[in-house]
Short mmCIF file of C-alpha atoms and ligand atoms in Angstrom, two decimals:
data_model
loop_
_atom_site.label_atom_id
_atom_site.label_comp_id
_atom_site.label_asym_id
_atom_site.label_seq_id
_atom_site.Cartn_x
_atom_site.Cartn_y
_atom_site.Cartn_z
CA MET A 1 160.00 46.99 60.66
CA ILE A 2 160.53 42.92 60.48
CA ALA A 3 156.94 41.17 60.97
CA LYS A 4 156.17 38.89 63.41
CA ILE A 5 155.70 34.91 62.48
CA ILE A 6 152.18 33.91 63.15
CA ASN A 7 152.73 29.90 63.95
CA GLY A 8 149.79 28.02 62.64
CA ILE A 9 151.60 24.65 63.43
CA LYS A 10 152.36 25.47 66.97
CA ILE A 11 148.68 26.77 67.82
CA ALA A 12 146.96 24.33 65.87
CA LYS A 13 149.48 21.64 68.03
CA LYS A 14 147.85 23.35 71.36
CA ILE A 15 144.21 23.15 70.45
CA GLN A 16 144.90 19.40 69.24
CA LYS A 17 146.30 18.60 72.81
CA LYS A 18 143.10 20.23 74.24
CA LEU A 19 140.79 18.67 71.86
CA LYS A 20 142.63 14.92 72.43
CA LYS A 21 141.97 15.44 75.94
CA LYS A 22 138.03 16.23 75.13
CA ILE A 23 137.88 13.00 73.73
CA LEU A 24 139.44 11.03 76.31
CA LEU A 25 137.12 12.51 78.63
CA ARG A 26 134.14 12.05 76.46
CA LYS A 27 135.32 8.25 76.82
CA LYS A 28 135.98 7.91 80.14
CA ASN A 29 132.63 9.45 80.59
CA LYS A 30 130.83 7.06 78.45
CA LEU A 31 129.62 9.74 75.70
CA ILE A 32 129.51 9.14 72.26
CA ILE A 33 132.63 9.50 70.47
CA PRO A 34 132.40 12.08 67.51
CA GLY A 35 132.45 10.73 64.10
CA LEU A 36 133.10 12.83 60.05
CA ALA A 37 131.78 11.00 57.12
CA VAL A 38 134.04 12.45 54.41
CA VAL A 39 132.88 11.78 51.06
CA LEU A 40 135.59 12.32 48.37
CA ILE A 41 134.55 11.96 44.67
CA GLY A 42 136.81 11.28 41.80
CA ASN A 43 140.16 11.44 41.92
CA ASP A 44 141.92 14.86 41.93
CA PRO A 45 145.19 14.24 43.22
CA SER A 46 144.88 17.68 45.77
CA SER A 47 141.50 16.54 46.84
CA LYS A 48 142.87 12.95 47.80
CA ILE A 49 146.07 14.29 49.86
CA TYR A 50 143.33 16.94 51.71
CA VAL A 51 141.38 13.61 52.48
CA LYS A 52 143.91 11.71 53.98
CA ASN A 53 145.12 14.38 55.87
CA LYS A 54 141.95 15.12 57.77
CA LYS A 55 141.74 11.08 58.55
CA ILE A 56 145.15 11.60 60.06
CA ALA A 57 144.05 14.67 62.11
CA CYS A 58 141.21 12.52 63.24
CA ASN A 59 143.06 9.91 64.12
CA LYS A 60 145.26 11.79 66.09
CA ILE A 61 142.35 13.11 68.77
CA GLY A 62 140.25 10.18 68.72
CA ILE A 63 137.79 11.30 66.06
CA ILE A 64 136.08 8.15 64.39
CA SER A 65 136.40 9.08 60.80
CA LYS A 66 135.17 7.38 57.61
CA ILE A 67 135.90 8.22 53.97
CA TYR A 68 133.82 7.45 51.16
CA HIS A 69 135.44 7.52 47.87
CA LEU A 70 132.95 7.65 45.04
CA ASN A 71 133.55 7.45 41.42
CA ASP A 72 133.91 10.62 39.13
CA GLN A 73 130.98 9.07 36.86
CA ILE A 74 128.74 8.70 39.53
CA THR A 75 125.17 11.18 39.54
CA GLU A 76 123.60 13.51 41.53
CA LYS A 77 121.30 11.46 42.43
CA LYS A 78 123.31 8.94 43.55
CA ILE A 79 125.57 11.00 45.97
CA ILE A 80 122.09 12.51 47.60
CA LYS A 81 121.21 8.65 48.60
CA LYS A 82 124.82 8.59 50.03
CA ILE A 83 124.53 11.87 51.97
CA LYS A 84 120.93 11.13 53.34
CA LYS A 85 122.13 7.81 54.31
CA LEU A 86 124.85 9.78 56.41
CA ASN A 87 122.67 12.00 57.77
CA GLN A 88 120.79 8.91 59.18
CA ASN A 89 123.89 7.37 60.76
CA LYS A 90 123.70 7.53 64.13
CA LYS A 91 127.77 7.35 64.39
CA ILE A 92 128.42 10.29 62.10
CA HIS A 93 128.15 13.57 63.50
CA GLY A 94 130.11 15.44 61.17
CA ILE A 95 129.88 14.98 56.74
CA LEU A 96 132.25 17.11 54.33
CA VAL A 97 132.00 16.63 50.91
CA GLN A 98 135.62 17.35 49.27
CA LEU A 99 135.44 20.31 47.30
CA PRO A 100 135.91 20.92 44.46
CA LEU A 101 133.11 18.45 42.87
CA PRO A 102 133.35 17.25 39.36
CA LYS A 103 132.28 19.81 36.89
CA LYS A 104 128.92 18.21 35.65
CA ILE A 105 127.69 18.17 39.48
CA ASN A 106 126.01 20.87 41.23
CA THR A 107 127.66 21.84 44.35
CA LEU A 108 125.06 23.52 46.01
CA ASN A 109 122.66 21.29 45.07
CA ILE A 110 124.83 18.51 47.33
CA LEU A 111 125.75 20.91 49.95
CA LYS A 112 122.11 21.96 50.93
CA LYS A 113 121.78 18.25 51.10
CA ILE A 114 124.01 17.60 54.14
CA SER A 115 122.15 18.14 57.26
CA TYR A 116 122.82 21.63 58.92
CA LYS A 117 123.47 19.47 62.10
CA LYS A 118 126.39 17.85 60.42
CA ASP A 119 127.59 20.64 58.27
CA VAL A 120 131.13 20.75 59.47
CA ASP A 121 132.28 22.64 56.82
CA GLY A 122 129.86 25.60 57.60
CA PHE A 123 128.87 25.83 53.83
CA HIS A 124 125.23 25.11 54.29
CA PRO A 125 122.54 27.96 53.26
CA LEU A 126 121.89 27.74 56.61
CA ASN A 127 124.73 27.90 58.68
CA THR A 128 125.80 30.62 56.35
CA GLY A 129 122.86 32.63 56.98
CA LEU A 130 123.26 32.27 60.78
CA LEU A 131 126.91 33.72 60.51
CA CYS A 132 125.34 36.71 58.11
CA GLN A 133 123.09 37.17 60.92
CA ARG A 134 125.25 37.72 63.52
CA LYS A 135 124.70 34.28 64.97
CA PRO A 136 127.61 31.79 64.06
CA ASN A 137 126.86 28.30 64.20
CA LEU A 138 128.92 25.54 62.45
CA ARG A 139 131.40 28.08 60.69
CA ALA A 140 133.45 27.77 57.79
CA CYS A 141 136.88 26.05 58.55
CA THR A 142 139.71 28.59 56.91
CA PRO A 143 137.86 32.11 58.11
CA LEU A 144 137.08 30.10 61.84
CA GLY A 145 140.88 29.26 61.74
CA ILE A 146 142.11 32.60 60.81
CA ILE A 147 139.88 34.38 63.53
CA THR A 148 141.27 32.06 66.05
CA LEU A 149 144.87 32.46 64.98
CA LEU A 150 144.38 36.12 65.31
CA ARG A 151 142.76 35.90 69.11
CA LYS A 152 145.55 33.50 69.92
CA TYR A 153 147.91 36.36 69.14
CA LYS A 154 145.95 38.58 70.84
CA ILE A 155 145.53 40.91 67.77
CA ARG A 156 142.43 43.27 68.51
CA LEU A 157 140.17 43.57 65.79
CA LYS A 158 137.52 45.75 66.54
CA GLY A 159 137.22 49.13 64.16
CA MET A 160 140.67 47.84 61.89
CA HIS A 161 139.70 48.13 58.46
CA ALA A 162 140.13 44.48 57.23
CA LEU A 163 140.71 43.60 53.35
CA VAL A 164 139.62 40.39 52.03
CA ILE A 165 141.28 39.51 48.55
CA GLY A 166 139.46 37.00 46.75
CA ALA A 167 135.57 36.52 47.73
CA SER A 168 134.95 32.74 47.24
CA ASN A 169 132.39 30.77 48.79
CA ILE A 170 134.95 28.72 51.06
CA VAL A 171 136.90 31.23 52.19
CA GLY A 172 136.49 35.51 51.07
CA ARG A 173 133.03 35.63 51.58
CA PRO A 174 132.49 33.93 55.11
CA MET A 175 135.73 35.88 56.19
CA MET A 176 133.87 39.11 54.92
CA LEU A 177 131.11 37.97 57.50
CA GLU A 178 133.79 36.83 60.16
CA PHE A 179 135.57 40.19 60.41
CA LEU A 180 131.94 42.03 60.16
CA LEU A 181 131.33 39.89 63.26
CA GLU A 182 134.24 40.80 65.20
CA GLY A 183 133.73 44.67 64.29
CA CYS A 184 135.79 44.99 61.63
CA THR A 185 135.39 47.94 58.98
CA THR A 186 135.64 45.07 56.03
CA THR A 187 136.16 45.55 52.29
CA ILE A 188 136.15 42.55 50.07
CA THR A 189 137.76 42.64 46.81
CA HIS A 190 137.85 39.98 43.94
CA ARG A 191 139.03 39.69 40.00
CA PHE A 192 136.88 42.34 38.72
CA THR A 193 137.90 45.44 41.48
CA LYS A 194 139.32 48.38 39.81
CA ASN A 195 142.65 49.62 41.29
CA ILE A 196 142.95 47.15 44.05
CA TYR A 197 146.01 48.87 45.21
CA LYS A 198 144.18 51.89 46.88
CA TYR A 199 141.88 49.19 49.34
CA ILE A 200 145.27 47.49 50.06
CA LYS A 201 147.16 50.55 50.87
CA ASN A 202 144.68 51.56 53.38
CA ALA A 203 144.07 48.22 55.25
CA ASP A 204 145.44 47.51 58.44
CA LEU A 205 144.83 43.79 58.14
CA ILE A 206 144.90 41.68 54.86
CA VAL A 207 143.27 38.02 54.22
CA ILE A 208 144.26 37.02 50.98
CA ALA A 209 142.81 33.76 49.29
CA ILE A 210 143.28 33.81 45.27
CA GLY A 211 145.22 31.17 44.36
CA LYS A 212 148.37 33.56 42.51
CA ALA A 213 151.68 32.83 43.72
CA LYS A 214 153.36 35.94 45.45
CA PHE A 215 150.73 38.44 44.45
CA LEU A 216 150.62 40.43 47.02
CA LYS A 217 153.80 43.08 47.17
CA GLY A 218 155.44 44.95 50.45
CA GLU A 219 155.09 48.12 48.53
CA TRP A 220 151.69 48.23 48.11
CA ILE A 221 150.70 47.57 51.41
CA LYS A 222 150.43 49.59 54.56
CA LYS A 223 153.64 49.61 57.03
CA GLY A 224 152.50 47.61 60.13
CA ALA A 225 149.91 45.68 58.07
CA ILE A 226 149.04 42.36 59.27
CA ILE A 227 148.98 39.94 56.49
CA ILE A 228 147.22 36.72 56.22
CA ASP A 229 148.22 34.44 53.69
CA VAL A 230 145.82 31.51 52.38
CA GLY A 231 146.79 30.69 49.14
CA ILE A 232 148.66 27.63 48.63
CA ASN A 233 150.48 27.70 44.82
CA LYS A 234 153.17 24.80 43.71
CA LEU A 235 156.22 26.52 41.47
CA LYS A 236 157.13 24.44 38.71
CA ASN A 237 160.55 23.90 41.05
CA GLY A 238 157.94 21.79 43.20
CA LYS A 239 158.32 24.63 45.90
CA ILE A 240 154.73 25.77 48.06
CA VAL A 241 153.97 29.27 48.29
CA GLY A 242 151.77 31.57 49.35
CA ASP A 243 149.59 34.72 47.30
CA VAL A 244 151.95 36.70 49.15
CA ASP A 245 155.63 37.91 48.17
CA PHE A 246 157.25 36.75 51.50
CA ASP A 247 160.39 38.64 51.05
CA SER A 248 159.11 41.76 50.41
CA ILE A 249 155.93 41.96 52.94
CA TYR A 250 158.13 40.71 55.92
CA LYS A 251 160.15 43.90 56.13
CA LYS A 252 157.06 45.96 56.15
CA ALA A 253 153.97 44.22 57.91
CA SER A 254 153.73 43.72 61.72
CA TYR A 255 152.58 40.04 61.46
CA ILE A 256 152.52 37.66 58.84
CA THR A 257 151.36 34.00 58.56
CA PRO A 258 153.48 31.74 56.45
CA VAL A 259 152.90 28.91 53.86
CA PRO A 260 153.52 26.27 54.64
CA GLY A 261 152.56 26.59 58.16
CA GLY A 262 150.30 29.44 58.72
CA VAL A 263 146.63 29.09 58.18
CA GLY A 264 146.51 25.33 56.51
CA PRO A 265 146.92 23.87 59.73
CA MET A 266 144.01 25.75 61.16
CA THR A 267 142.09 24.96 58.91
CA VAL A 268 142.19 21.27 59.76
CA ILE A 269 141.94 22.30 63.76
CA SER A 270 138.65 24.03 62.93
CA LEU A 271 137.25 21.03 61.32
CA LEU A 272 138.07 18.96 64.34
CA LYS A 273 136.65 21.67 66.17
CA ASN A 274 133.01 21.53 64.30
CA THR A 275 132.77 17.78 64.53
CA ILE A 276 133.14 17.81 68.15
CA PHE A 277 130.67 20.61 68.52
CA ALA A 278 128.30 19.81 66.47
CA CYS A 279 128.45 16.39 68.35
CA GLU A 280 127.96 18.07 71.48
CA LYS A 281 125.18 20.43 70.34
CA TYR A 282 123.31 17.92 68.60
CA TYR A 283 123.81 14.60 69.63
CA ASP A 284 124.53 14.11 73.19
CA LYS A 285 121.37 14.33 74.68
CA ASN A 286 120.69 11.64 72.37
CA SER A 287 123.37 9.16 73.32
P1 NAD B 301 138.70 30.26 44.20
O1 NAD B 301 139.43 29.97 42.57
O2 NAD B 301 137.36 29.73 44.59
O3 NAD B 301 138.37 31.61 44.16
C1 NAD B 301 139.72 32.92 44.13
C2 NAD B 301 138.97 34.34 44.35
O4 NAD B 301 140.28 34.90 43.92
C3 NAD B 301 137.99 34.52 43.63
O5 NAD B 301 137.11 35.57 44.30
C4 NAD B 301 138.29 35.74 42.24
O6 NAD B 301 137.81 36.76 42.11
C5 NAD B 301 139.67 36.07 43.06
N1 NAD B 301 140.55 36.28 42.27
C6 NAD B 301 141.57 36.08 41.55
N2 NAD B 301 142.68 36.60 41.00
C7 NAD B 301 142.51 38.02 41.65
C8 NAD B 301 142.99 39.11 41.37
N3 NAD B 301 144.30 38.90 40.51
N4 NAD B 301 142.85 39.99 42.16
C9 NAD B 301 141.69 39.93 43.21
N5 NAD B 301 140.92 38.98 43.08
C10 NAD B 301 141.38 38.14 42.27
O7 NAD B 301 139.42 30.33 45.06
P2 NAD B 301 139.93 29.52 46.49
O8 NAD B 301 139.11 28.38 46.72
O9 NAD B 301 138.93 30.79 47.86
O10 NAD B 301 141.47 29.54 47.40
C11 NAD B 301 142.30 30.44 47.33
C12 NAD B 301 143.84 29.74 47.53
O11 NAD B 301 143.68 29.55 49.06
C13 NAD B 301 143.86 28.71 46.86
O12 NAD B 301 145.51 28.49 46.77
C14 NAD B 301 143.59 27.73 47.67
O13 NAD B 301 144.45 26.21 47.51
C15 NAD B 301 144.21 28.49 48.92
N6 NAD B 301 143.47 27.57 50.12
C16 NAD B 301 143.77 27.23 51.14
C17 NAD B 301 143.16 27.03 52.48
C18 NAD B 301 143.97 26.65 53.41
O14 NAD B 301 143.69 26.25 54.21
N7 NAD B 301 145.54 27.23 53.47
C19 NAD B 301 141.76 26.72 52.35
C20 NAD B 301 141.16 26.97 51.28
C21 NAD B 301 141.83 27.44 49.56
#
């Protein structure tokens, strides 16, 4: 069996076109233009690239974006003050604090202070709780992007055994909740899981997000399984690879996402969708 490649770039471009039209129509109808604030703390090179890419993505469809670059020596109190100001800002409808934060900052303390109405990363405890209660509101971007991809490829999720490898707050845990919502029988594994292979071999669908280059091997999976690779790992030679050993998986899976070009573009597009959603749901009536 040779896997079908799930093309995240193609799907993201199609959605991008639709969102661009939506913003144009909003302009024509004199509705408010969605605004996104990205708060970057410190100088982590990867974070700087991600923030820049988010700004470019906003520009492409006409969302107004502002980057607030704060010094890594800044205190928690001052970050919270900035967030409170952004919560009040009428031109801003989405706020994202780029993670990870410097070690001395308590991430949850910061995320909790973002208004849940502007929480376009979907990490506020209220939005996470709503997803847990089967009432999704603003949803974490990477899992939402993955669900969108699976829908676009008409993959029927109900009843599938979905396995999530990696249990982070930003990918694994919300992914598990998304799969439950879709009617999957869901298993989640992490670094303390014993005999992970027994879960892998039974899964119809695997999402892996652990940050370990080429970890998942073809011989471990069920024939015809669907494999979604979230990992982004830079090899010594500079090449970017996922958490999946593409060459061995490709011969046994039914579908596979490449890295780059699979999940990554869908994460960014979900952020744009969330910003428009927040603007429409919470701010249109006040425009
Ligand atoms: P994280 O470090 O916060 O969490 C990693 C998780 O993997 C933890 O739950 C840990 O227990 C688990 N884990 C580690 N080793 C394991 C093993 N051997 N077996 C099973 N589980 C194991 O990571 P994260 O922030 O969720 O990111 C994971 C990867 O996904 C990274 O490579 C990151 O760059 C990438 N990522 C990509 C996107 C995207 O849009 N494509 C978005 C977010 C993260």
